[in-house]
CSV table of C-alpha atoms and ligand atoms in Angstrom, one decimal:
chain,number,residue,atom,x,y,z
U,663,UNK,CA,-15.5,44.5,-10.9
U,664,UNK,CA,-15.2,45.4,-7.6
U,665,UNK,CA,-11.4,45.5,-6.0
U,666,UNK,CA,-11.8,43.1,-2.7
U,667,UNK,CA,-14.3,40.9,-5.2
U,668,UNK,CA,-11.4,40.4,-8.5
U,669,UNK,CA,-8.6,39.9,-5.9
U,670,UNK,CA,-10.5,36.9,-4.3
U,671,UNK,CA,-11.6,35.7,-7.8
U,672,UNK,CA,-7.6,35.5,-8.3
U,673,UNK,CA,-7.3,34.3,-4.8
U,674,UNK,CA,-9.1,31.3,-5.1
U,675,UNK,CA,-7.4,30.4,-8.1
U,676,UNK,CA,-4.5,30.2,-6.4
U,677,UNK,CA,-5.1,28.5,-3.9
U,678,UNK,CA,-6.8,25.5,-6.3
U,679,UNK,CA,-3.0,25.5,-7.7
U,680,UNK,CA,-2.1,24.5,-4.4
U,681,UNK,CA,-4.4,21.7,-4.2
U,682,UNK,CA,-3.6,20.7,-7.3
U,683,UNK,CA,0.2,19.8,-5.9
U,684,UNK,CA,-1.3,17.6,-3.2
U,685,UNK,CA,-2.4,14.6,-5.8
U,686,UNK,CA,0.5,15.3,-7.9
U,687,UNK,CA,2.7,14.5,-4.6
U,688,UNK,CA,0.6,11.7,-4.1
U,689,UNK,CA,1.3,10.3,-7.7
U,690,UNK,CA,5.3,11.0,-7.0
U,691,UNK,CA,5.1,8.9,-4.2
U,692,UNK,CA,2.8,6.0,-5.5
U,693,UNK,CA,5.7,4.2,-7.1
U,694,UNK,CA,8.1,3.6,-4.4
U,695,UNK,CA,5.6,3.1,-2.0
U,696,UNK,CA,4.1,0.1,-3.7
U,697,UNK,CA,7.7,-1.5,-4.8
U,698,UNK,CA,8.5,-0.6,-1.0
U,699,UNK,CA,5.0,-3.2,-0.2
U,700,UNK,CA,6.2,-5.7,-2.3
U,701,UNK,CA,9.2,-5.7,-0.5
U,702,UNK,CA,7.7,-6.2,2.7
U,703,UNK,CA,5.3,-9.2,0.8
U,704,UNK,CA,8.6,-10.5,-0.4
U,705,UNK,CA,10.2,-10.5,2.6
U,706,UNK,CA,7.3,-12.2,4.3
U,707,UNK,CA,7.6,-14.6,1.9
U,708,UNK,CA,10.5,-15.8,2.9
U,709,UNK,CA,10.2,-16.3,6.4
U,710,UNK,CA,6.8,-18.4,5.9
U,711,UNK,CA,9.5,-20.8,3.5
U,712,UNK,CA,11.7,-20.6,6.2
U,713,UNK,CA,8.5,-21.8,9.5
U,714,UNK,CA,7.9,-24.5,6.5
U,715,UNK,CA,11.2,-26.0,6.7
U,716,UNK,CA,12.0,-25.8,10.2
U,717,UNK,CA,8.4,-27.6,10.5
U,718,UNK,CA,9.4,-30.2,7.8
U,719,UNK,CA,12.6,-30.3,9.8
U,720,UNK,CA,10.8,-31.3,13.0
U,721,UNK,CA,9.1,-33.9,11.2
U,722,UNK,CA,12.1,-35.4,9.6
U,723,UNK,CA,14.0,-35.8,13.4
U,724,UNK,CA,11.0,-37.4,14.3
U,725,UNK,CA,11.0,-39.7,11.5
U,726,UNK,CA,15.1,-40.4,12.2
U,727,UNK,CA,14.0,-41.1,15.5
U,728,UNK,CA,11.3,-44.1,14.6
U,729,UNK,CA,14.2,-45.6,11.8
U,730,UNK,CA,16.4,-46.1,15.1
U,731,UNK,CA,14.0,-47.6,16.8
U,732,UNK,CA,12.6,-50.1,13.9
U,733,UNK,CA,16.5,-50.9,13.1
U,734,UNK,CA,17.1,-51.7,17.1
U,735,UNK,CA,14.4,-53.8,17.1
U,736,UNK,CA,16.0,-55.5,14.1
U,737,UNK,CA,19.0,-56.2,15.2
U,738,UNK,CA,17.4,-57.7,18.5
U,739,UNK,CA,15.4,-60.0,16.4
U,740,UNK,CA,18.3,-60.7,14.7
U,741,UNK,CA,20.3,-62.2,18.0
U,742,UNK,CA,16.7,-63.7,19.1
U,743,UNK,CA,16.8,-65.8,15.7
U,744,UNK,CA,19.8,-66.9,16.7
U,745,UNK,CA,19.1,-68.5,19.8
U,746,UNK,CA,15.2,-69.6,19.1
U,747,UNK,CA,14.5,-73.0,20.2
U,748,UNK,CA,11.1,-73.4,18.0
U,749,UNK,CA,9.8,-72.8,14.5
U,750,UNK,CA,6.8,-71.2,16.6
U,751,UNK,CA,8.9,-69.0,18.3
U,752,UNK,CA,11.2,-68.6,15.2
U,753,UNK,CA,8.3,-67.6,12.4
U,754,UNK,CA,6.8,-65.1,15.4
U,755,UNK,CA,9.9,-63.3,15.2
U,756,UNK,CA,10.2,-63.5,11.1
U,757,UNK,CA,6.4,-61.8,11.3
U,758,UNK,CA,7.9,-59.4,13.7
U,759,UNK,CA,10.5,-58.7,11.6
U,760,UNK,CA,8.6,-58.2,8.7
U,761,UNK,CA,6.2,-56.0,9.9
U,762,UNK,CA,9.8,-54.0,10.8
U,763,UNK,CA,11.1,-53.9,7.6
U,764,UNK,CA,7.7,-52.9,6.1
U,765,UNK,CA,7.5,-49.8,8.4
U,766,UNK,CA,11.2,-49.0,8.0
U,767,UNK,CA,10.3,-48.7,4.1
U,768,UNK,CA,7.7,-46.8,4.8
U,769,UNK,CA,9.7,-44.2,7.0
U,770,UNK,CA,12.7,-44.0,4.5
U,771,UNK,CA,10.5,-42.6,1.8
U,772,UNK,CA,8.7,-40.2,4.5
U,773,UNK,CA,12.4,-38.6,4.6
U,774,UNK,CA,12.7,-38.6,1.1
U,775,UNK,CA,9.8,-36.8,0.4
U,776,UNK,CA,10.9,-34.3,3.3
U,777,UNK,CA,14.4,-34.0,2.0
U,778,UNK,CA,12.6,-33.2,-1.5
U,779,UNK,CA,10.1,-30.7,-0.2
U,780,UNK,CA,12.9,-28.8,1.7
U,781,UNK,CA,15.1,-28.8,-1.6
U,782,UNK,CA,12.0,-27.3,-3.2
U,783,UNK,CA,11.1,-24.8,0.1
U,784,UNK,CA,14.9,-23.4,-0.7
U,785,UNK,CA,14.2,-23.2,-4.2
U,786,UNK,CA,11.6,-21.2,-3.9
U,787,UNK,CA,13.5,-19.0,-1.6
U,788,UNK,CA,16.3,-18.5,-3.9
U,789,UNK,CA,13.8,-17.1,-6.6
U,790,UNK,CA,11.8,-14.4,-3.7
U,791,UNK,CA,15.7,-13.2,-2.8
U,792,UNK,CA,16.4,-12.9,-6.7
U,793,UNK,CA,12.9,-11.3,-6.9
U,794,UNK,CA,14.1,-8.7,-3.4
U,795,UNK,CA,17.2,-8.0,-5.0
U,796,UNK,CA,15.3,-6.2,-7.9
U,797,UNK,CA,12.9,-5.1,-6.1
U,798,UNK,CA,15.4,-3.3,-4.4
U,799,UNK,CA,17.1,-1.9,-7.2
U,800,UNK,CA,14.0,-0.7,-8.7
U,801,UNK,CA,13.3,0.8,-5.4
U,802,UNK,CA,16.4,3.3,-5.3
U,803,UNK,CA,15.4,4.0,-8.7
U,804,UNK,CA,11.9,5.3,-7.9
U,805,UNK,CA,13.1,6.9,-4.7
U,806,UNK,CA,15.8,9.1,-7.2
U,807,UNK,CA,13.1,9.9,-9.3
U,808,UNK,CA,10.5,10.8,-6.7
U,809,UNK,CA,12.7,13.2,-5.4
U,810,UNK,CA,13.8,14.7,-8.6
U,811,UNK,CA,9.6,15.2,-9.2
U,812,UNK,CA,9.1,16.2,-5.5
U,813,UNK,CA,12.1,18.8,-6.1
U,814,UNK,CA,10.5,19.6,-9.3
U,815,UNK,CA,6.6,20.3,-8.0
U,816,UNK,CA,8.1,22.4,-4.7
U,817,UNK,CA,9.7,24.8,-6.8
U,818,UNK,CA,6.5,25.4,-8.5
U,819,UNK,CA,4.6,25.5,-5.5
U,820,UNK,CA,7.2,28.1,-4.2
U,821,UNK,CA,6.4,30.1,-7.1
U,822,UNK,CA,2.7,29.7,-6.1
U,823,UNK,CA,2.9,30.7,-2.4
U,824,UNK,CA,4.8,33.3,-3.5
U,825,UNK,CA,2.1,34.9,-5.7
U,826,UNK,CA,-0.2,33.9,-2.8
U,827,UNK,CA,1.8,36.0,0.0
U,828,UNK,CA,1.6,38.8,-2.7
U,829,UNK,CA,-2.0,39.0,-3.4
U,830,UNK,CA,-2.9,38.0,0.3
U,831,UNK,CA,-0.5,41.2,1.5
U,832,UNK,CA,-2.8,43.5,-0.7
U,833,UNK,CA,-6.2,41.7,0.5
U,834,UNK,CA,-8.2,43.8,3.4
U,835,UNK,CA,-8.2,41.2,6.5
U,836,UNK,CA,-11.9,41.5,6.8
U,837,UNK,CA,-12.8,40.7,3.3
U,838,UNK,CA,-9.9,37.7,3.9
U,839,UNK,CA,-11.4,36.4,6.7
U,840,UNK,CA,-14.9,35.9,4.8
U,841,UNK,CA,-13.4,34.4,2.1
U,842,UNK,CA,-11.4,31.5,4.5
U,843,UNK,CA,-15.0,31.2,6.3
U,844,UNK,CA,-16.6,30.4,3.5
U,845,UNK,CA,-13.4,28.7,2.1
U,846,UNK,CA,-13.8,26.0,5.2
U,847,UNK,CA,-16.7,23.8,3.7
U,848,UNK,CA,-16.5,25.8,0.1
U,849,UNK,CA,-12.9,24.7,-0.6
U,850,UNK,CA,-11.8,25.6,-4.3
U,851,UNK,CA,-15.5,26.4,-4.8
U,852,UNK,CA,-15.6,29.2,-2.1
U,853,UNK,CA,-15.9,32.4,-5.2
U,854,UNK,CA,-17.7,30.7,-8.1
U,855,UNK,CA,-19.3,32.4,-11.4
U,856,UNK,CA,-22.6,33.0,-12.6
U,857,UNK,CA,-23.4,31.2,-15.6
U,858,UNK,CA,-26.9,31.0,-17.3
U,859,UNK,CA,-28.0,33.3,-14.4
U,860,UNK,CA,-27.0,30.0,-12.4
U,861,UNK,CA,-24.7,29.8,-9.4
U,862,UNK,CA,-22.0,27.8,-10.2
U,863,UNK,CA,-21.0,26.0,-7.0
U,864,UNK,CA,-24.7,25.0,-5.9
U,865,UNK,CA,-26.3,25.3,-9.8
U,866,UNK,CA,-29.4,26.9,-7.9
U,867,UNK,CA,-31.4,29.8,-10.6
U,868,UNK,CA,-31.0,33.4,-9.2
U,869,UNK,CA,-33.3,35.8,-8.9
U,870,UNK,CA,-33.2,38.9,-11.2
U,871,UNK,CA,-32.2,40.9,-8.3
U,872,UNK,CA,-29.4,38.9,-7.5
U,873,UNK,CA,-28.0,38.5,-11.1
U,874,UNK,CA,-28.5,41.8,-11.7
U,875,UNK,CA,-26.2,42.9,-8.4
U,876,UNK,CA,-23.8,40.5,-9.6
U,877,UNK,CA,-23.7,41.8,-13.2
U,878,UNK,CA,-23.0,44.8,-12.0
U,879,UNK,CA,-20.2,43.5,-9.5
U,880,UNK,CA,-19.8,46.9,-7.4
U,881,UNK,CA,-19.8,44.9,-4.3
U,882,UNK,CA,-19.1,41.0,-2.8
U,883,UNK,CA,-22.3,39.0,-3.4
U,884,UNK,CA,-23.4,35.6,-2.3
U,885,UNK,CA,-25.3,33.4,-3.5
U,886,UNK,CA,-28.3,33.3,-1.8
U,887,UNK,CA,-29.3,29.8,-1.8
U,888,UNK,CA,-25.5,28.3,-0.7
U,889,UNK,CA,-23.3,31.1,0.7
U,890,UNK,CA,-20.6,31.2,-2.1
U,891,UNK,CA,-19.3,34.4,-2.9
U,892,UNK,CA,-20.3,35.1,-7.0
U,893,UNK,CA,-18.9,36.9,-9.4
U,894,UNK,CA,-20.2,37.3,-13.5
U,895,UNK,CA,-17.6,36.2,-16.3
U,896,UNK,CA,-18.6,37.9,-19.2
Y,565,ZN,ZN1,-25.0,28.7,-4.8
């Protein structure tokens, strides 16, 4: 095989090694990054409990607020009562009063349902903190062992760019030049073989011409129907 055509065979299986890291950085990552989204969830969580409660809050003062008024217009009655003159005016007020007492009922279990929903609103908010706290233990964990993988797939891609840097050194610039070009839009399929007389990055038929120039492989040949640069693997 021709010189400038084996080193770019070798060339571009190199450089598909390096692409191979990107995914398996990608995977490294994955782990931490979705305990690091729970977190967030979790920690949005919370503070929606915590808009609850302060709303459920607002509702309760507002509630206290009517109970003082129904019990002040209690007591009034009370005094009124007191000093009525007739059963007319007397059984008015015990309607009035009534109707009071009623509504007061009504209020106090308003708060006690409140007072219940917030017991349950902090409940819940004791179970997302015990659920942040391992998230975030879990968290340092992953982080440790993305970098131990991360440390772990650079020194093989050191190794890699090494060997790249090498062959590239040896490469003449022109025929490394064509091979980026075609590189661009070919990526790891920019020098592809011949198989069944086929190319193997478009799978177009070649002519016998063609096949017979790659067989021989005394010089760079593309394919004619998609540009890639082909070489024959016996
Ligand atoms: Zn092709």
């Amino acid at each position: 095989m021709n010189k400038h055509l084996s080193q770019l065979v070798e060339l571009v299986k190199i450089d598909s090694k390096i692409d191979s890291f990107l995914p398996e950085i990608e995977k490294a990552k994955k782990n931490s990054e979705q305990i690091k989204h729970d977190l967030e969830h979790s920690k949005k969580i919370i503070e929606k409990i915590k808009t609850s409660i302060k709303e459920i809050n607002e509702s309760k003062v507002k509630t206290d607020n009517q109970i003082a008024k129904f019990s002040a217009k209690l007591e009034e009655n009370a005094k009124k009562i007191a000093s009525v003159k007739t059963e007319k005016e007397a059984s008015a007020l015990r309607l009035e009063d009534e109707i009071a007492r009623e509504q007061l009922d009504s209020l106090n279990s308003d708060i006690e349902r409140f007072e219940k929903q917030q017991a349950s609103k902090k409940d819940e908010i004791k179970e997302v903190e015990a659920k942040i706290k391992s998230l975030e233990a879990d968290f340092s964990k992953a982080q440790l062992e993305e970098e131990e993988k991360l440390n772990e797939i650079e020194k093989q891609r050191s190794v890699i760019y090494t060997e790249k840097e090498n062959l590239t050194s040896n490469i003449d610039k022109k025929v490394l030049g064509f091979y980026e070009k075609i590189r661009k839009w070919a990526r790891n399929s920019a020098v592809v073989p011949v198989k069944k007389q086929a190319c193997y990055g478009c799978f177009m038929q070649l002519n016998s011409k063609v096949f017979s120039q790659v067989v021989k492989g005394d010089e760079i040949i593309n394919c004619p129907h998609c540009g890639r640069i082909l070489y024959y693997e016996a």
